[in-house]
Coordinates of C-alpha atoms and ligand atoms in Angstrom, one line a residue:
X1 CA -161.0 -41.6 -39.3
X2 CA -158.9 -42.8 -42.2
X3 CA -160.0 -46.0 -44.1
X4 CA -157.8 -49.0 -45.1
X5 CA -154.9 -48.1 -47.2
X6 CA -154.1 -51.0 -49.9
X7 CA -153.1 -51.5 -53.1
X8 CA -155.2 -53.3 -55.1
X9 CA -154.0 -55.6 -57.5
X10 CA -156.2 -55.1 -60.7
X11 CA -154.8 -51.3 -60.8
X12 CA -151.2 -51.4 -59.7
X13 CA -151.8 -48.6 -58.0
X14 CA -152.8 -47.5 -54.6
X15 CA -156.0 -46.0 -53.7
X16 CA -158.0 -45.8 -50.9
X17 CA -160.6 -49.2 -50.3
X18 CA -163.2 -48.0 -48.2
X19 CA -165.7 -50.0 -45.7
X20 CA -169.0 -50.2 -44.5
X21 CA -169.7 -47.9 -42.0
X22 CA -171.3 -49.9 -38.6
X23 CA -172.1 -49.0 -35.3
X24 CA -169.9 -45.8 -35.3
X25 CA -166.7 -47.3 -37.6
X26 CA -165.8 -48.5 -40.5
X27 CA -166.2 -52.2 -40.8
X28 CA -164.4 -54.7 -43.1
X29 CA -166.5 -57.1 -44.7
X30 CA -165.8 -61.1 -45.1
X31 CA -166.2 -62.2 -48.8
X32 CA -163.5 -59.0 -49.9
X33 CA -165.6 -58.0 -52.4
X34 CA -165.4 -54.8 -53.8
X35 CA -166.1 -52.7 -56.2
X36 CA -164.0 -49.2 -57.8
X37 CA -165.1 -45.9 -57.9
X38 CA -164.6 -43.7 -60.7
X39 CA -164.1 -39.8 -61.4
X40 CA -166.6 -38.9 -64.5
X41 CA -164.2 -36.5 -65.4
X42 CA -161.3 -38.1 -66.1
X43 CA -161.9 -41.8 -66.2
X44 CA -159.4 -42.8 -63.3
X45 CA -160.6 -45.5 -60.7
X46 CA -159.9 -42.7 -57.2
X47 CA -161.0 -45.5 -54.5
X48 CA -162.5 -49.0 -54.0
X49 CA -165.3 -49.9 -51.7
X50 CA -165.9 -52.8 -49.7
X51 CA -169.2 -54.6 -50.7
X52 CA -171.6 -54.8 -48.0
X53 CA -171.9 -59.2 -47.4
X54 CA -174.5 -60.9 -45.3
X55 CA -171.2 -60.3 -42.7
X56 CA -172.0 -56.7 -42.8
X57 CA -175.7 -56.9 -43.2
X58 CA -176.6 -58.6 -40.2
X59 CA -174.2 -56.3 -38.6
X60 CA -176.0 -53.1 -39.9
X61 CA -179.1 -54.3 -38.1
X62 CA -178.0 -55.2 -35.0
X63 CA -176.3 -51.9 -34.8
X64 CA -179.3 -50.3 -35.9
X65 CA -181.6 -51.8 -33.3
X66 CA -179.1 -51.1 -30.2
X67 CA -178.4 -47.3 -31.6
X68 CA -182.4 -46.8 -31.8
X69 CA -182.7 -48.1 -28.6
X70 CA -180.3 -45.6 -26.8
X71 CA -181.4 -42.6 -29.9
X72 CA -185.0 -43.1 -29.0
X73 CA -184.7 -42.6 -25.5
X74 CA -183.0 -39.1 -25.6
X75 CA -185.4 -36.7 -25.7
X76 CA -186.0 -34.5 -28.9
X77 CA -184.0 -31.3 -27.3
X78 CA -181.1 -33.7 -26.6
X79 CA -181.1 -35.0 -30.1
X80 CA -181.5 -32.0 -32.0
X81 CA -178.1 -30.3 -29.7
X82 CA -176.4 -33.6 -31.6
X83 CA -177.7 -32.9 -35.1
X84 CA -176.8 -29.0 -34.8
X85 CA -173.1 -29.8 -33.7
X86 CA -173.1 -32.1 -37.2
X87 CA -174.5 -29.4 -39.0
X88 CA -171.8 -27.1 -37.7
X89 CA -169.2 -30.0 -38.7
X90 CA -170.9 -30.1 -42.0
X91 CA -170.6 -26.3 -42.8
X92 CA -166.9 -26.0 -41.2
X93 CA -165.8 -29.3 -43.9
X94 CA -168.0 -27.7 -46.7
X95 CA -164.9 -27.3 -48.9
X96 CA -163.4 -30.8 -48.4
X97 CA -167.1 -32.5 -48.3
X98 CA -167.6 -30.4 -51.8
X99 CA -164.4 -31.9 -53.3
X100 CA -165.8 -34.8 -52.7
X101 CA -169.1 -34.9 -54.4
X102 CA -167.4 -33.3 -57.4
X103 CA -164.6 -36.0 -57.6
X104 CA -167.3 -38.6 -57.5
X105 CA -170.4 -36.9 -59.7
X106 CA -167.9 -34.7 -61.7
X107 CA -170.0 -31.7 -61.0
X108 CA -168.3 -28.7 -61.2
X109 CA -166.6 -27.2 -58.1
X110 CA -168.7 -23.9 -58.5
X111 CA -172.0 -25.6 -57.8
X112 CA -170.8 -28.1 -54.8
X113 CA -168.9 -25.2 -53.0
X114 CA -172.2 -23.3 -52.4
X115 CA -175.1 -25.8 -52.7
X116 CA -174.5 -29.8 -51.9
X117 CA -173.2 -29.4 -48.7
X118 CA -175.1 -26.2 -47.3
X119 CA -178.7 -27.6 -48.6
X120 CA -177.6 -30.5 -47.0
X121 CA -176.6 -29.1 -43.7
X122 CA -179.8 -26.5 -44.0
X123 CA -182.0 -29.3 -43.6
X124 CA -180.7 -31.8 -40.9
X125 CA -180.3 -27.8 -39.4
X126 CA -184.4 -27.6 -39.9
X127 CA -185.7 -31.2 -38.7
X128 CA -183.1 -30.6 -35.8
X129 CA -185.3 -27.2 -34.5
X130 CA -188.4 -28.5 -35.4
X131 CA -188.4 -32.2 -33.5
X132 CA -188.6 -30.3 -30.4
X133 CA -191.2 -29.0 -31.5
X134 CA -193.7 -32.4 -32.6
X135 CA -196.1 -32.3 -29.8
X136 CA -199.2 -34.8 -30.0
X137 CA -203.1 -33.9 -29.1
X138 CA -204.9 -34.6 -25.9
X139 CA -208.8 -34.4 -25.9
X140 CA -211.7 -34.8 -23.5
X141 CA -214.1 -37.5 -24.1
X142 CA -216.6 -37.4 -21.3
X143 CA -214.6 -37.8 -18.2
X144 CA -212.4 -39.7 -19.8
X145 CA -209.6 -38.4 -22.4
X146 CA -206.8 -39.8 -24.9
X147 CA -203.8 -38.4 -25.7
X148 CA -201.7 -39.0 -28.9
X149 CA -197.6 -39.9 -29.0
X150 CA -195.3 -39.2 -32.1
X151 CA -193.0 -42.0 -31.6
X152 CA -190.4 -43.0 -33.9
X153 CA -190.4 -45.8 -36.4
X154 CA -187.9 -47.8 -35.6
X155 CA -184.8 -48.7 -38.2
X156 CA -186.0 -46.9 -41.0
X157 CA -183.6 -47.6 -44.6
X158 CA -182.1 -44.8 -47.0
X159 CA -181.7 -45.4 -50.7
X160 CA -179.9 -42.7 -52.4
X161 CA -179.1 -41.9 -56.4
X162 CA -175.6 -40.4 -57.5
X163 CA -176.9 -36.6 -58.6
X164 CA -176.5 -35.7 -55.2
X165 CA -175.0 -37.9 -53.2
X166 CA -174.4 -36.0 -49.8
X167 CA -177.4 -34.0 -49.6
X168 CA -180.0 -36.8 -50.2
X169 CA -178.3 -38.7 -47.4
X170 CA -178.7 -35.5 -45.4
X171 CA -182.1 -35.4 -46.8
X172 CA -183.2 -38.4 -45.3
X173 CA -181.0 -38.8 -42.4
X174 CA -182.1 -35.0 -40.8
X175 CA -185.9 -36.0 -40.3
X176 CA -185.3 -39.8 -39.5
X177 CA -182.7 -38.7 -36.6
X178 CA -184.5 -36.0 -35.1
X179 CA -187.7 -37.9 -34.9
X180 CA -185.4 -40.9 -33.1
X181 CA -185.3 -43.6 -35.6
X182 CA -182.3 -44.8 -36.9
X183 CA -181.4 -45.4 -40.5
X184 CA -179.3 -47.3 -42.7
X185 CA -178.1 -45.3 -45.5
X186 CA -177.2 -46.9 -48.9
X187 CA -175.8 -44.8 -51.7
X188 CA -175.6 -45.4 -55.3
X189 CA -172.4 -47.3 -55.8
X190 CA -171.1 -44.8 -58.1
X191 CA -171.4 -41.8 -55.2
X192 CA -170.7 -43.9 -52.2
X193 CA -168.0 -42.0 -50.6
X194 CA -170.3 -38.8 -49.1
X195 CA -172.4 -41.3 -47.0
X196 CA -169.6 -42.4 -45.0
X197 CA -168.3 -38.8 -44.6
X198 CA -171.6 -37.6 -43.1
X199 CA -171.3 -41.0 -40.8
X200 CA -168.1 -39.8 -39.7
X201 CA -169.2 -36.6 -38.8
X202 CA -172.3 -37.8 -37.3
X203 CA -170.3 -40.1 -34.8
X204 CA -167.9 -36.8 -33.7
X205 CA -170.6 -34.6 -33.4
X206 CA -172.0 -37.2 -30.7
X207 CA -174.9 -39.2 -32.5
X208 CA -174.7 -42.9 -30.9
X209 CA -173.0 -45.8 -32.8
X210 CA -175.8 -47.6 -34.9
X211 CA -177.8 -44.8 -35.4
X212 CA -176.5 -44.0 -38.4
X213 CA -174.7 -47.1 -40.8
X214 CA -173.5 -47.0 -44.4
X215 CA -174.2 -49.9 -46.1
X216 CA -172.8 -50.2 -49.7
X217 CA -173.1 -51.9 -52.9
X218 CA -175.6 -52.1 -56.1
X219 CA -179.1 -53.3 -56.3
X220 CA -178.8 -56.7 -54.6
X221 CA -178.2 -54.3 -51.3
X222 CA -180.8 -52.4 -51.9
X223 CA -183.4 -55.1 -52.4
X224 CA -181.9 -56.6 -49.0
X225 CA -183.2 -53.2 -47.2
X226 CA -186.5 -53.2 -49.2
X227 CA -187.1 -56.9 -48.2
X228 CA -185.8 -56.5 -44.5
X229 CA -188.1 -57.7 -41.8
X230 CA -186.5 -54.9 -39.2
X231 CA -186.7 -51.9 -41.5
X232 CA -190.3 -50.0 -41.0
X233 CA -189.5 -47.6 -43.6
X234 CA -188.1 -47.2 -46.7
X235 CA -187.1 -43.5 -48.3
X236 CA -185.8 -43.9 -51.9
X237 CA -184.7 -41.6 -54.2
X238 CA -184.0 -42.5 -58.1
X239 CA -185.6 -43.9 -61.3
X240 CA -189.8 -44.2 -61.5
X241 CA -188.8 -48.0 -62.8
X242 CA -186.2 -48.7 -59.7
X243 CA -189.4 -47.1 -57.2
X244 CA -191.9 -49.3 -58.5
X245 CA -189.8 -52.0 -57.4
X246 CA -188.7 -50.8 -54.3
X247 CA -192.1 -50.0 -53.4
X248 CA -193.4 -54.3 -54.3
X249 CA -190.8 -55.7 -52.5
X250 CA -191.4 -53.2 -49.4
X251 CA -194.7 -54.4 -49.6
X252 CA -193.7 -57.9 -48.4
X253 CA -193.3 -57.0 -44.8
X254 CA -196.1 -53.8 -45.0
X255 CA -192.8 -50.8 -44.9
X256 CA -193.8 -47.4 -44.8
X257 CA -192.2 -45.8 -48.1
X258 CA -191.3 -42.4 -49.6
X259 CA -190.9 -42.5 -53.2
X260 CA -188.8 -39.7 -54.9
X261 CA -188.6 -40.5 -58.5
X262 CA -187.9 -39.1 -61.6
X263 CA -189.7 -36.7 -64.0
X264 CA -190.4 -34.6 -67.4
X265 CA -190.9 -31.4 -66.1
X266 CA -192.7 -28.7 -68.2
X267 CA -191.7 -25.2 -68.1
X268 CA -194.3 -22.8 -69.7
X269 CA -193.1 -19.0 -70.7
X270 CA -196.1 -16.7 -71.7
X271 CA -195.6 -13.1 -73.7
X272 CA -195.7 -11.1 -70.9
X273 CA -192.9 -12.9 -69.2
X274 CA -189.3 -11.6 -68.5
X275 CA -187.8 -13.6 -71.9
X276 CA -184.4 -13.3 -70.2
X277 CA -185.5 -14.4 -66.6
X278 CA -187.0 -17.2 -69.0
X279 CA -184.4 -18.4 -70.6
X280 CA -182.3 -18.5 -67.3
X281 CA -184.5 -20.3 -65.8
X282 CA -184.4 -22.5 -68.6
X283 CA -180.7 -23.2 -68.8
X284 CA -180.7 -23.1 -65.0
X285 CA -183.4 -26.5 -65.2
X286 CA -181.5 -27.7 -67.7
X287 CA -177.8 -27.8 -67.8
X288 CA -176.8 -26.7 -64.0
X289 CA -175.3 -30.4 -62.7
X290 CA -175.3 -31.0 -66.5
X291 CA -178.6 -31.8 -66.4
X292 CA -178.6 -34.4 -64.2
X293 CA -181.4 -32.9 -61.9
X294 CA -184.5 -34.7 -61.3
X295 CA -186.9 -31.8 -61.4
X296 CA -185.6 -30.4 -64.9
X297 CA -187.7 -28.8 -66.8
X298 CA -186.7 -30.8 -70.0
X299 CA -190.1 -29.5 -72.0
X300 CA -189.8 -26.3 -72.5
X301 CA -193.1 -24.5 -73.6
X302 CA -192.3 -21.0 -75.5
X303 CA -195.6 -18.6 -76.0
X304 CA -195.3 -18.3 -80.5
X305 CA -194.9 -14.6 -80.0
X306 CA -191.6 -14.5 -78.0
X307 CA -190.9 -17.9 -79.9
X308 CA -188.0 -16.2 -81.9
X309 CA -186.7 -13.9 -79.0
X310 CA -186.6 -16.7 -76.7
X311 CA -184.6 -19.3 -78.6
X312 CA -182.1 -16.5 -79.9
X313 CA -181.2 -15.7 -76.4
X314 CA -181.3 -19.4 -75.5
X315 CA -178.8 -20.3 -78.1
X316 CA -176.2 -17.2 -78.1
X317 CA -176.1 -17.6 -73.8
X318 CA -175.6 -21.2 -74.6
X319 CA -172.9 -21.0 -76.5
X320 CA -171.1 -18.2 -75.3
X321 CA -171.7 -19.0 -71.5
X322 CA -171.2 -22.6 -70.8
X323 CA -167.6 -24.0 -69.9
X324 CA -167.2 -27.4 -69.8
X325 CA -163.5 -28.9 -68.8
X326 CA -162.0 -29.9 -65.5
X327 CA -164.8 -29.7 -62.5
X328 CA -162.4 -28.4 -59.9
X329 CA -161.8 -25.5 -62.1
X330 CA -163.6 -22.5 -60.4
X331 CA -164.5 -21.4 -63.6
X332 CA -166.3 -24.1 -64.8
X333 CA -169.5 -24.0 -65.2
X334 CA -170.8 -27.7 -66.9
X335 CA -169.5 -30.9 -65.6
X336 CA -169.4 -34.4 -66.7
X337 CA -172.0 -37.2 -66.6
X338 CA -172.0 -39.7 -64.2
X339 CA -170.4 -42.8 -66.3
X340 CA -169.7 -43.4 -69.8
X341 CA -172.7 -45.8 -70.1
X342 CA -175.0 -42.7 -68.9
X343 CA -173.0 -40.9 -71.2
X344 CA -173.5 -42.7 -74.2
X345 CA -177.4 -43.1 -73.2
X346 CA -177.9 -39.6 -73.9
X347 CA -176.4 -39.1 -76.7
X348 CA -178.1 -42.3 -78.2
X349 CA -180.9 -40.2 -76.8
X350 CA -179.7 -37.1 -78.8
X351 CA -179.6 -39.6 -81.9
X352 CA -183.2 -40.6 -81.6
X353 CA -184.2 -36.7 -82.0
X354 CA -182.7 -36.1 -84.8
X355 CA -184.3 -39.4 -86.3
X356 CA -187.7 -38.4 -85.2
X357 CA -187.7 -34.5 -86.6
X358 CA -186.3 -32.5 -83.9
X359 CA -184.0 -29.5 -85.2
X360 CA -180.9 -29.3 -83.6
X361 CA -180.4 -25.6 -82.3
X362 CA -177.3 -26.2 -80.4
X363 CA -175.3 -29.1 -79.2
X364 CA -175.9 -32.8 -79.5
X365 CA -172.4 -34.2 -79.3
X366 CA -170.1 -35.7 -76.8
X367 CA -167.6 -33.3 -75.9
X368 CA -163.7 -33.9 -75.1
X369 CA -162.6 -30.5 -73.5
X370 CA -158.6 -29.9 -73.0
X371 CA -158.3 -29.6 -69.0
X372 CA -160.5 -32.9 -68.8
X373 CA -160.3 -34.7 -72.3
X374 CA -161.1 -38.3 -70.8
X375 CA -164.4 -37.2 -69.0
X376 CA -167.8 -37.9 -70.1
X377 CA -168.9 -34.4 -71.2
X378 CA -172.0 -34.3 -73.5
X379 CA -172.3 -30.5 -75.2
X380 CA -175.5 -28.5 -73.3
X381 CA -177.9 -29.9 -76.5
X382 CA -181.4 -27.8 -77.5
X383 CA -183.8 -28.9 -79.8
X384 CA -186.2 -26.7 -81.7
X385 CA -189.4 -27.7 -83.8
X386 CA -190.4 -30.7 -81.0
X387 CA -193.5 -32.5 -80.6
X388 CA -195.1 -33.6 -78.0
X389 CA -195.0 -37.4 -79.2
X390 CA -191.3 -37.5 -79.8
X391 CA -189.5 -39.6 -77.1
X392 CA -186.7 -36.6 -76.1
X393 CA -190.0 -34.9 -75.3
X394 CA -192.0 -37.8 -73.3
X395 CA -189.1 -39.9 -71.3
X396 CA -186.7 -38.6 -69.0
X397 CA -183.3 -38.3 -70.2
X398 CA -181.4 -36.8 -67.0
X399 CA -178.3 -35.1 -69.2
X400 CA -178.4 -31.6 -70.6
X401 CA -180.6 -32.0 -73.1
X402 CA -183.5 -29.5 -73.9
X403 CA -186.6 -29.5 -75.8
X404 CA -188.3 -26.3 -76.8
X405 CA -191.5 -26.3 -77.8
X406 CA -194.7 -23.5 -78.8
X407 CA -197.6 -23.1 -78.0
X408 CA -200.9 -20.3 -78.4
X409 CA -203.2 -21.0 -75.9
X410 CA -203.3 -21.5 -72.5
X411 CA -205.5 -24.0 -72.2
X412 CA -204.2 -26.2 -74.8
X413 CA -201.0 -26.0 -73.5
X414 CA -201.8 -26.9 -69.8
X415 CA -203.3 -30.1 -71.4
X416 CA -200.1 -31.0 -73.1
X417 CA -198.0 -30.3 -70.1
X418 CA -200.0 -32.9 -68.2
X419 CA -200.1 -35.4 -70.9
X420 CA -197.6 -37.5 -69.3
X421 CA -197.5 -40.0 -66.6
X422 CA -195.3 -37.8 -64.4
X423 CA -195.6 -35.7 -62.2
X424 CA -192.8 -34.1 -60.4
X425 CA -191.8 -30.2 -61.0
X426 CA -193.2 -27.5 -63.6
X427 CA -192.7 -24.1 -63.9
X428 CA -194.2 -20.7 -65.0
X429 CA -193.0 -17.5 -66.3
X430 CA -195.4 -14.6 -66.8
X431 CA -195.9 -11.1 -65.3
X432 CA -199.7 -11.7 -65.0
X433 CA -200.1 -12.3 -61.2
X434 CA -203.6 -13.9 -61.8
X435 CA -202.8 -16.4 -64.9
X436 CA -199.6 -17.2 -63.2
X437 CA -201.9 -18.8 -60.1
X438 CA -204.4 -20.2 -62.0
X439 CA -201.9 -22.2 -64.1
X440 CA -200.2 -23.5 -61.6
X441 CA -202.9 -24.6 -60.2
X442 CA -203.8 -26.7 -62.8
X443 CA -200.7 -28.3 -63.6
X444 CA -200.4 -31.6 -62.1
X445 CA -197.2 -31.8 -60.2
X446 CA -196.0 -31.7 -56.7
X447 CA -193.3 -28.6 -56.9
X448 CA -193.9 -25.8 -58.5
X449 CA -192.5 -22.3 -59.3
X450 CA -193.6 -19.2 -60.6
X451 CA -190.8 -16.9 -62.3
X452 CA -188.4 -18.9 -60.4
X453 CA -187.1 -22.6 -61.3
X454 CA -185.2 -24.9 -58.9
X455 CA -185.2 -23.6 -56.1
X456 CA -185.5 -26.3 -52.8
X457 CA -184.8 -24.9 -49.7
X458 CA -185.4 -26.8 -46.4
X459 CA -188.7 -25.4 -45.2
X460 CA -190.3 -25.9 -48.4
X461 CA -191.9 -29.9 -48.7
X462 CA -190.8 -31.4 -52.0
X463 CA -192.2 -34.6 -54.4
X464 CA -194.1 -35.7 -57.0
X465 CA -197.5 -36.5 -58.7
X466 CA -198.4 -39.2 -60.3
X467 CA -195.5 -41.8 -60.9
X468 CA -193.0 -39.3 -59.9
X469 CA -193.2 -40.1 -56.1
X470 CA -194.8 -40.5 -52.8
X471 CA -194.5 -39.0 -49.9
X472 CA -192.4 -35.7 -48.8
X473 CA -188.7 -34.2 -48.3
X474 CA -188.3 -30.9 -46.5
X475 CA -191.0 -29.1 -44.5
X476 CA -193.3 -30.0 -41.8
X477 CA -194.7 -32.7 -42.9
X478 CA -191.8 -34.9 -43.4
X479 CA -191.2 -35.0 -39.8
X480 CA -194.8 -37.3 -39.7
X481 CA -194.1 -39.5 -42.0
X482 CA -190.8 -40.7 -40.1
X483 CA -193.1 -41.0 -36.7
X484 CA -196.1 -42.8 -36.4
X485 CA -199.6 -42.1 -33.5
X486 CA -199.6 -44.0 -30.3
X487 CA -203.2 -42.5 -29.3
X488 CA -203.4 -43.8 -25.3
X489 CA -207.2 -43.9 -23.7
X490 CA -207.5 -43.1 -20.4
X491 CA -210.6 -43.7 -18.2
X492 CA -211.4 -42.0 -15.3
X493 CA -214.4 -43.6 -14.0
X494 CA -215.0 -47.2 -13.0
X495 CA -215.8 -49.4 -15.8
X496 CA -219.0 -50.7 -16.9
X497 CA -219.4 -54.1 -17.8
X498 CA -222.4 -56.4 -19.1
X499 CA -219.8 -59.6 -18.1
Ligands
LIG501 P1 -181.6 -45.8 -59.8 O1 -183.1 -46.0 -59.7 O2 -180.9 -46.5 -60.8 O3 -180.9 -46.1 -58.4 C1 -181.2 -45.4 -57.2 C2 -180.7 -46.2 -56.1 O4 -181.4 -47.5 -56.0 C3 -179.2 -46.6 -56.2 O5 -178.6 -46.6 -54.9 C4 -179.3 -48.0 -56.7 O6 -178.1 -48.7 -56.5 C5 -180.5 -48.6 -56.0 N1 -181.1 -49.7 -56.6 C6 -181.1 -50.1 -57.8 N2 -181.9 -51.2 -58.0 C7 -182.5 -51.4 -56.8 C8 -183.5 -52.4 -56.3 N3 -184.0 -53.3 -57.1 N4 -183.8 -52.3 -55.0 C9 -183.3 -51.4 -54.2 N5 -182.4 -50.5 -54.6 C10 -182.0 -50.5 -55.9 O7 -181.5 -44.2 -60.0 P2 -180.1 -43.4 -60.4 O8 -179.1 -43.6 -59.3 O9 -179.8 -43.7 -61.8 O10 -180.6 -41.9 -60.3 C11 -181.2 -41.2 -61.3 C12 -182.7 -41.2 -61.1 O11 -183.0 -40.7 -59.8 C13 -183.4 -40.3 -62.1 O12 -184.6 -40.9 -62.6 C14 -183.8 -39.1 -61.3 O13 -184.9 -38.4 -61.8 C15 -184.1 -39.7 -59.9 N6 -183.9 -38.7 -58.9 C16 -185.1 -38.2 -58.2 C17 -185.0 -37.2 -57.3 C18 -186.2 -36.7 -56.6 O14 -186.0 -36.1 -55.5 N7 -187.4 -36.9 -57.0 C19 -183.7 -36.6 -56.9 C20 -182.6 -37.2 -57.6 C21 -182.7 -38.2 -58.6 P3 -176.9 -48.7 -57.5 O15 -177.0 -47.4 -58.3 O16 -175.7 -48.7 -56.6 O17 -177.0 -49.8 -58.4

């Protein structure tokens, strides 16, 4: 399924336009709007993309209610046969699919290959065993009885953000297919071309047309699925500030909503911990998809007596290990950022550390590398001597950017890990089986690791505390939030009436 071929007039050179993707094609719109894609890396428009118009709109839902309609009525086992053959699709294109996502994030090729695509395809894999598997209750009441359904929403919407494109529309497409809704994806319109990959797969691998559309463009498309009168659901992923509005706007027409926002992560290493398990877990949270990682744990909390050893081993693996350039480049091990703008946030970012105290251990400049010199590269950036009121330490930054910070007591410094309105990842490091529970326990956010950082796979059930999220991804429980109970009564006696 090749999209239109044209060359487009403002670059004088031809690239791809893509369309919306509707009821099992691609569709092209009516106003001819569109908008260009960029490669982070080296500044080049690679493809345009048809903006979806009220055209395209109105066709995504009508699609959407005719592919639930036939979706719906398969049963779970028939469903999940579908999904797997897309999984299969997905793992068989995993080098193509990855090429993709690094072209448009300008991530390097050595993550993609081995994570966007298989974490992806692991959990449409998982929602497609378990939705067989949703069964409902049935208890006695007297003679009588009730019984309980898990029936699907309905059209249920997809917002994605552009860290990982492909995998958060596999995120939320794998449980809202198996549990027989459909859904109409949006991307971020600087990702928007993994979307309509997965679509295509989704429509060879047998899933009906309108079960899954691609429906693209900025904010103004987004707030059209949020305000939709059709659309039960809406899953979201990206900035706290983006949710919040999201979440009013769903509230118009009473939509069901999962929330997965941003975050400040803490990450706390005690003396007894592995310092060099630490401090890869630390560059791990920090700098793998040059930051750009929602659950990052940008506030680093260093016990004072492993203070020194900690940030020596922090700063020589820093700057002895990291290889920025070209993304496809096998050897490459930090990408670029998203968009100059993002770029230049960051560093302005970087700038406001400095002006507030923070030492500047390694780092803190744009970088221009020779394989990739037009790519928005900003230099894997560490900051000693932070406090906790400094504003690289309190707001989320989402480049690599790191702040270390000590502590002495454990109490103290569970206090100033939660000191902050989100809510979404922390970590521990120790060898001491019982602090490392009772920690954890009191930090106040939704994922959690202990002597481990990032690690997401599908079983596990992922989000946030406090402004970081609601809802789920992953696990068990995701499958109910894309269903709801049909409890049915049944009498068995004749009834009693006053009337
Ligand atoms: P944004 O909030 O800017 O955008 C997310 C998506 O929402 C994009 O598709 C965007 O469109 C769309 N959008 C923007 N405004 C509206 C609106 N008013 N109504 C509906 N949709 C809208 O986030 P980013 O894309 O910048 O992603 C980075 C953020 O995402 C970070 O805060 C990060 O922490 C968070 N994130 C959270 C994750 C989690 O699982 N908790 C995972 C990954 C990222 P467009 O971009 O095309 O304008």
């Amino acid at each position: 399924m090749e999209p239109n071929m044209t060359t487009t007039s403002s670059q004088q050179s031809n690239v791809p336009v893509y369309q919306n993707f509707i009821h099992g094609r691609y569709m092209a719109n009516q106003s001819g709007e569109s908008f260009a894609v960029r490669n982070p890396a080296t500044d080049e428009v690679i493809y345009h993309v048809e903006v979806a118009d009220e055209s395209i709109q109105s066709a995504a839902i009508e699609s959407a209610k005719q592919g639930f309609a036939v979706w719906s009525a398969m049963t779970p086992i028939e469903r999940s046969r579908i999904l797997l053959k897309a999984v299969a699709l997905l793992r068989e294109r995993n080098d193509e699919l990855a090429k993709v996502e690094v072209l448009d994030t300008g991530k390097p090729w050595q993550e993609a290959e081995c994570v966007d695509v298989q974490t992806g395809a692991d959990v449409i894999e998982y929602f497609a065993g378990l939705a067989p598997a949703q069964v409902g209750q049935q208890q006695m009441v007297g003679d009588d009885f009730y019984y309980t359904r898990k029936e699907p929403l309905g059209i249920c919407a997809g917002i994605g953000a552009w860290n990982y494109p492909l995998q958060i529309a596999c995120w939320k497409s794998g449980p809202a297919l198996a549990a027989g809704n459909a859904l109409v994806f949006k991307p971020s319109e600087e990702t928007p071309l993994g979307a309509l990959k997965l679509a295509e797969i989704f429509v060879e691998a047998g899933v009906p047309e309108g079960v899954f559309n691609v429906v693209q463009g900025a904010a103004q498309v987004g707030q059209w699925l949020t305000a939709h009168a059709d659309i039960e659901k809406v899953s979201f992923t990206g900035e706290v500030g983006t949710g919040k509005k999201v979440m009013t706007s769903a509230a118009s027409t009473l939509k069901d909503v999962t929330m997965e926002l941003g975050g400040k992560s803490p990450l706390l290493v005690f003396d007894d911990a592995d310092i060099s398990d630490a401090v890869s877990a630390a560059m791990l949270g920090n700098f793998y998809t040059q930051g750009e990682i929602c659950t990052n744990c940008t506030r680093v909390y260093v016990h004072k007596n492993v203070y020194e050893q900690f940030i020596d081993e922090l700063k020589t693996r820093t700057e002895n290990n990291i290889i920025a350039g070209d993304p496809m480049n096998p050897e490459v091990n930090l990408g670029a950022l998203i968009s100059k703008p993002h770029q230049q946030l960051v560093l302005n970012y970087i700038a406001k550390g400095v002006e507030e105290g923070a030492k500047l251990l390694t780092g803190g400049e744009a970088l221009r590398p020779d394989s990739a010199p037009n790519g928005y590269f900003v230099a894997p950036t560490i900051f000693v001597d932070c406090h906790d009121d400094m504003t690289i330490v309190k707001e989320e930054i989402f480049g690599p950017v790191m702040s270390v910070l000590v502590f002495d007591d454990e109490q103290d410094v569970i206090k100033r890990a939660n000191n902050t309105h989100l809510g979404l990842a922390a970590g521990v490091f120790t060898k001491d089986i019982q602090r490392a529970h009772r920690v954890i326990h009191q930090l106040e956010a939704g994922i959690c690791w202990i002597n481990a950082y990032g690690n997401s796979p599908a079983e596990m059930p992922v989000g946030g505390y406090k402004h970081s999220g609601i809802g789920r991804e992953n696990g068990v429980e995701t499958l109910d939030q894309y269903t709801q109970t049909k409890s049915v009564y049944v009498g068995m006696n004749k009834i009693e009436s006053p009337f």
